[in-house]
Amino acid sequence: VLGGIATTLVYGVLIDPGLGIVEALSAVTELKMWPDSIADAFGGSFGTIAYLFCVNFLTFPIINSMKNAEDEYSGAVSSAVAVIWVVNVVFALICLSFYGDSTQDLVLQNLNNGPYLSALKILLCIDLLFTFPVVFSSGRQILENSILGDTSNNSLDMNGDEENELSLALSRAAITAGAVGTCFGLSQLGGFGTVANLVGGLAQGTLAFIVPPAIEISLSRRGGDSSVSKEIPQWAVGSFGVAVVAAVTYFTLESISIS
């Protein structure tokens, strides 16, 4: 990741546009700050922002990789999100200063053919080789738990029935194939930015703004606490989530149909 960022920045500083960091950043002040319309805001960017920063879907792989998740999770996630937030914002501003309104969904599309683009693609492939399985495993695990239920070793026949194990393996393979097929299908809808905006707005927006307040309200009521004053903030957040998820989904699909 750092290698890819460094390659892109070096290319922008030395090759195209080649004006240096200071002059490039000064050009940011000349760019428009707000989208031209509500459709552009929700259909072109809000979902992508949610995709980058609403990382609820990574909860499972993060917890699974920790020895003592109960004590370490909150601190580790807070620190990681803070660092990634700063890196993403700074990198986005610099790239925007380089290419302005011509900045592509994937900034590597702003690079011309040559050693810099080749190096960036190689570094991106190396990054995805290690990170994609971690990200993908979370969705796969959720699907397996929903469809197959408890698949732990304790739930299998005590005699270690090979037929059950084979059936479980085939079911997992089918779920994985279906998930991969879904990802491939989404990739045919449009460019990376369109898919990221749709997935980020619909999936990440739901996980970040709708599911948490719904869980909080449900747990409070089960515990006998149905205070309206405590539920109002949760309903506000949930309503906001429904509104933005609906807006992002509608305007993104509308842009796909137009294109």
PDB file of C-alpha atoms in Angstrom, residues 24 145 189 197 238 241:
ATOM      1  CA  ALA A  24      -0.244  21.162  -6.748  1.00  0.00           C
ATOM      2  CA  ASN A 145     -23.478 -18.777   9.600  1.00  0.00           C
ATOM      3  CA  LEU A 189     -22.343  -2.679 -13.686  1.00  0.00           C
ATOM      4  CA  ASN A 197     -20.435   3.774  -4.212  1.00  0.00           C
ATOM      5  CA  GLY A 238     -31.486   4.874  12.063  1.00  0.00           C
ATOM      6  CA  GLY A 241     -29.271   5.682   7.729  1.00  0.00           C
TER       7      GLY A 241
END
